[in-house]
């Protein structure tokens, strides 16, 4: 499954090692010189990714196939932007707090763009830029965080093994 739906993936997913600058988290934060990270290197860290048809995600057979193969039984959609996310500033700040999960985290960008940052085995941050059509899976136990980029908008499809908790539904206004 991980080798399917790969055509054009580099157009919607890019990754690089981050600098240590703490200015606006929405900036790219490339090191100088730039140090890009390959999709294969991300896979070594357990980050799985695909490029899917975000224009028809409701009917996308590839998405259905991935969800079935990985046993994702629930999904929700959330618009993350100042106009649509209540308490936007506080939530964006909390998304950027480093954390980990006991289950994998599945995110599919169906509109807009943003950054997922993950730590490698040497505790270095890798920034993963996702654009419309990118689906990524962050493995259980990997330290990560999320932020929007300078476009300040992403529409994300969340997938789960089990029904999301009530606290999640309060935190994210699901559409």
Tab-separated table of C-alpha atoms in Angstrom:
chain	number	residue	atom	x	y	z
A	1	UNK	CA	0.000	0.000	0.000
A	2	UNK	CA	2.811	2.446	0.838
A	3	UNK	CA	4.110	2.204	-2.741
A	4	UNK	CA	0.779	3.034	-4.354
A	5	UNK	CA	-0.560	6.515	-5.226
A	6	UNK	CA	2.923	8.042	-5.485
A	7	UNK	CA	2.773	9.875	-8.820
A	8	UNK	CA	3.361	13.604	-8.356
A	9	UNK	CA	3.834	13.304	-4.600
A	10	UNK	CA	6.866	15.631	-4.586
A	11	UNK	CA	4.581	18.395	-5.889
A	12	UNK	CA	2.465	18.306	-2.703
A	13	UNK	CA	4.946	17.088	-0.068
A	14	UNK	CA	8.402	18.523	0.589
A	15	UNK	CA	10.598	18.287	3.667
A	16	UNK	CA	13.735	19.951	5.026
A	17	UNK	CA	15.739	20.368	8.195
A	18	UNK	CA	14.654	23.454	10.116
A	19	UNK	CA	16.762	26.299	11.424
A	20	UNK	CA	16.641	27.271	15.110
A	21	UNK	CA	15.065	30.665	14.512
A	22	UNK	CA	12.021	31.244	16.704
A	23	UNK	CA	10.383	33.990	14.618
A	24	UNK	CA	6.958	33.442	13.075
A	25	UNK	CA	6.273	29.677	13.111
A	26	UNK	CA	4.430	30.001	9.778
A	27	UNK	CA	7.658	30.800	7.901
A	28	UNK	CA	9.521	27.970	6.104
A	29	UNK	CA	12.522	28.030	8.489
A	30	UNK	CA	15.043	26.539	6.059
A	31	UNK	CA	18.599	26.078	7.261
A	32	UNK	CA	21.313	27.884	5.313
A	33	UNK	CA	22.371	26.222	3.152
A	34	UNK	CA	19.047	24.466	2.632
A	35	UNK	CA	19.010	20.785	3.662
A	36	UNK	CA	16.127	18.988	1.992
A	37	UNK	CA	14.898	15.619	3.253
A	38	UNK	CA	13.750	12.984	0.771
A	39	UNK	CA	10.426	11.159	0.856
A	40	UNK	CA	12.468	7.963	1.335
A	41	UNK	CA	14.158	9.448	4.412
A	42	UNK	CA	10.753	10.366	5.837
A	43	UNK	CA	9.649	6.764	5.260
A	44	UNK	CA	12.708	5.575	7.229
A	45	UNK	CA	11.366	7.648	10.126
A	46	UNK	CA	7.976	5.978	9.688
A	47	UNK	CA	6.244	8.904	7.945
A	48	UNK	CA	4.128	7.404	5.173
A	49	UNK	CA	2.665	9.580	2.438
A	50	UNK	CA	0.537	9.559	-0.681
A	51	UNK	CA	-0.811	11.971	-3.268
A	52	UNK	CA	-4.553	11.669	-3.697
A	53	UNK	CA	-7.280	13.449	-5.653
A	54	UNK	CA	-8.423	16.148	-3.218
A	55	UNK	CA	-10.895	17.531	-5.764
A	56	UNK	CA	-12.987	14.368	-5.406
A	57	UNK	CA	-12.043	13.068	-1.963
A	58	UNK	CA	-15.643	11.994	-1.217
A	59	UNK	CA	-15.514	9.492	-4.081
A	60	UNK	CA	-11.781	8.753	-4.267
A	61	UNK	CA	-11.195	5.010	-4.565
A	62	UNK	CA	-7.551	5.455	-3.549
A	63	UNK	CA	-8.600	7.051	-0.240
A	64	UNK	CA	-11.125	4.288	0.326
A	65	UNK	CA	-8.463	1.663	-0.361
A	66	UNK	CA	-5.996	3.258	2.092
A	67	UNK	CA	-8.664	3.621	4.786
A	68	UNK	CA	-9.693	-0.014	4.399
A	69	UNK	CA	-6.133	-1.352	4.311
A	70	UNK	CA	-5.149	0.633	7.429
A	71	UNK	CA	-8.465	0.021	9.221
A	72	UNK	CA	-9.455	3.685	9.534
A	73	UNK	CA	-13.132	3.548	10.372
A	74	UNK	CA	-13.908	7.187	11.221
A	75	UNK	CA	-13.113	10.520	9.620
A	76	UNK	CA	-13.816	14.203	10.186
A	77	UNK	CA	-13.031	17.384	8.288
A	78	UNK	CA	-11.853	20.655	9.785
A	79	UNK	CA	-11.127	24.085	8.313
A	80	UNK	CA	-8.213	25.666	10.168
A	81	UNK	CA	-8.106	29.419	9.599
A	82	UNK	CA	-8.820	32.559	11.631
A	83	UNK	CA	-12.331	32.922	10.186
A	84	UNK	CA	-13.523	29.373	10.883
A	85	UNK	CA	-11.708	28.052	13.957
A	86	UNK	CA	-13.001	29.409	17.276
A	87	UNK	CA	-10.197	30.577	19.606
A	88	UNK	CA	-7.887	30.441	16.594
A	89	UNK	CA	-4.785	32.041	18.177
A	90	UNK	CA	-4.840	29.789	21.252
A	91	UNK	CA	-5.451	26.660	19.188
A	92	UNK	CA	-2.702	27.412	16.664
A	93	UNK	CA	-0.323	27.953	19.570
A	94	UNK	CA	-1.348	24.626	21.125
A	95	UNK	CA	-0.976	22.776	17.787
A	96	UNK	CA	2.629	23.962	17.706
A	97	UNK	CA	3.401	22.430	21.101
A	98	UNK	CA	5.565	19.342	20.665
A	99	UNK	CA	3.663	16.154	21.502
A	100	UNK	CA	3.234	12.507	20.544
A	101	UNK	CA	0.389	10.004	20.278
A	102	UNK	CA	0.030	6.329	21.097
A	103	UNK	CA	-1.675	5.797	17.717
A	104	UNK	CA	-0.573	6.988	14.308
A	105	UNK	CA	-1.826	10.398	13.193
A	106	UNK	CA	-3.494	10.498	9.783
A	107	UNK	CA	-3.944	13.812	7.979
A	108	UNK	CA	-5.135	14.484	4.433
A	109	UNK	CA	-4.879	18.040	3.085
A	110	UNK	CA	-7.933	18.578	0.902
A	111	UNK	CA	-7.399	22.344	0.521
A	112	UNK	CA	-4.791	24.915	1.495
A	113	UNK	CA	-1.395	24.055	2.992
A	114	UNK	CA	0.523	23.753	6.238
A	115	UNK	CA	3.513	22.264	8.048
A	116	UNK	CA	3.964	19.151	10.127
A	117	UNK	CA	7.269	19.119	12.008
A	118	UNK	CA	8.743	15.816	13.208
A	119	UNK	CA	11.879	15.009	15.173
A	120	UNK	CA	14.429	12.640	13.700
A	121	UNK	CA	16.492	10.161	15.745
A	122	UNK	CA	19.047	12.935	16.478
A	123	UNK	CA	16.373	15.279	17.875
A	124	UNK	CA	16.552	17.546	14.806
A	125	UNK	CA	13.330	19.073	13.532
A	126	UNK	CA	12.252	18.200	10.003
A	127	UNK	CA	9.557	20.417	8.502
A	128	UNK	CA	7.099	18.636	6.188
A	129	UNK	CA	5.190	20.958	3.895
A	130	UNK	CA	1.827	19.576	2.778
A	131	UNK	CA	-0.355	20.998	0.056
A	132	UNK	CA	-3.717	20.049	-1.405
A	133	UNK	CA	-3.690	16.323	-2.227
A	134	UNK	CA	-1.053	15.297	0.342
A	135	UNK	CA	-1.925	12.554	2.800
A	136	UNK	CA	0.554	11.714	5.532
A	137	UNK	CA	0.673	9.275	8.414
A	138	UNK	CA	2.854	10.139	11.387
A	139	UNK	CA	3.786	6.976	13.288
A	140	UNK	CA	2.795	6.417	16.901
A	141	UNK	CA	5.446	7.697	19.285
A	142	UNK	CA	7.061	10.298	16.998
A	143	UNK	CA	7.368	13.791	18.447
A	144	UNK	CA	5.624	16.270	16.181
A	145	UNK	CA	3.740	19.547	15.959
A	146	UNK	CA	1.627	21.389	13.389
A	147	UNK	CA	1.312	24.935	12.122
A	148	UNK	CA	-0.192	26.738	9.206
A	149	UNK	CA	2.093	28.341	6.655
A	150	UNK	CA	1.878	31.960	5.521
A	151	UNK	CA	-1.326	31.210	3.565
A	152	UNK	CA	-3.058	30.787	6.942
A	153	UNK	CA	-5.515	28.133	5.722
A	154	UNK	CA	-5.794	24.379	5.555
A	155	UNK	CA	-8.755	22.050	5.249
A	156	UNK	CA	-7.835	18.690	6.717
A	157	UNK	CA	-9.489	15.305	6.702
A	158	UNK	CA	-8.703	13.459	9.934
A	159	UNK	CA	-8.944	9.656	9.951
A	160	UNK	CA	-9.146	7.427	13.028
A	161	UNK	CA	-9.175	3.787	14.074
A	162	UNK	CA	-11.913	4.536	16.612
A	163	UNK	CA	-14.444	7.302	17.093
A	164	UNK	CA	-12.707	10.513	18.166
A	165	UNK	CA	-13.208	11.598	21.760
A	166	UNK	CA	-15.716	14.211	22.797
A	167	UNK	CA	-12.837	16.494	23.828
A	168	UNK	CA	-11.466	16.319	20.266
A	169	UNK	CA	-14.836	17.331	18.836
A	170	UNK	CA	-14.996	20.299	21.214
A	171	UNK	CA	-11.447	21.322	20.303
A	172	UNK	CA	-12.083	21.142	16.558
A	173	UNK	CA	-15.361	22.364	15.079
A	174	UNK	CA	-16.029	19.568	12.613
A	175	UNK	CA	-17.890	20.499	9.469
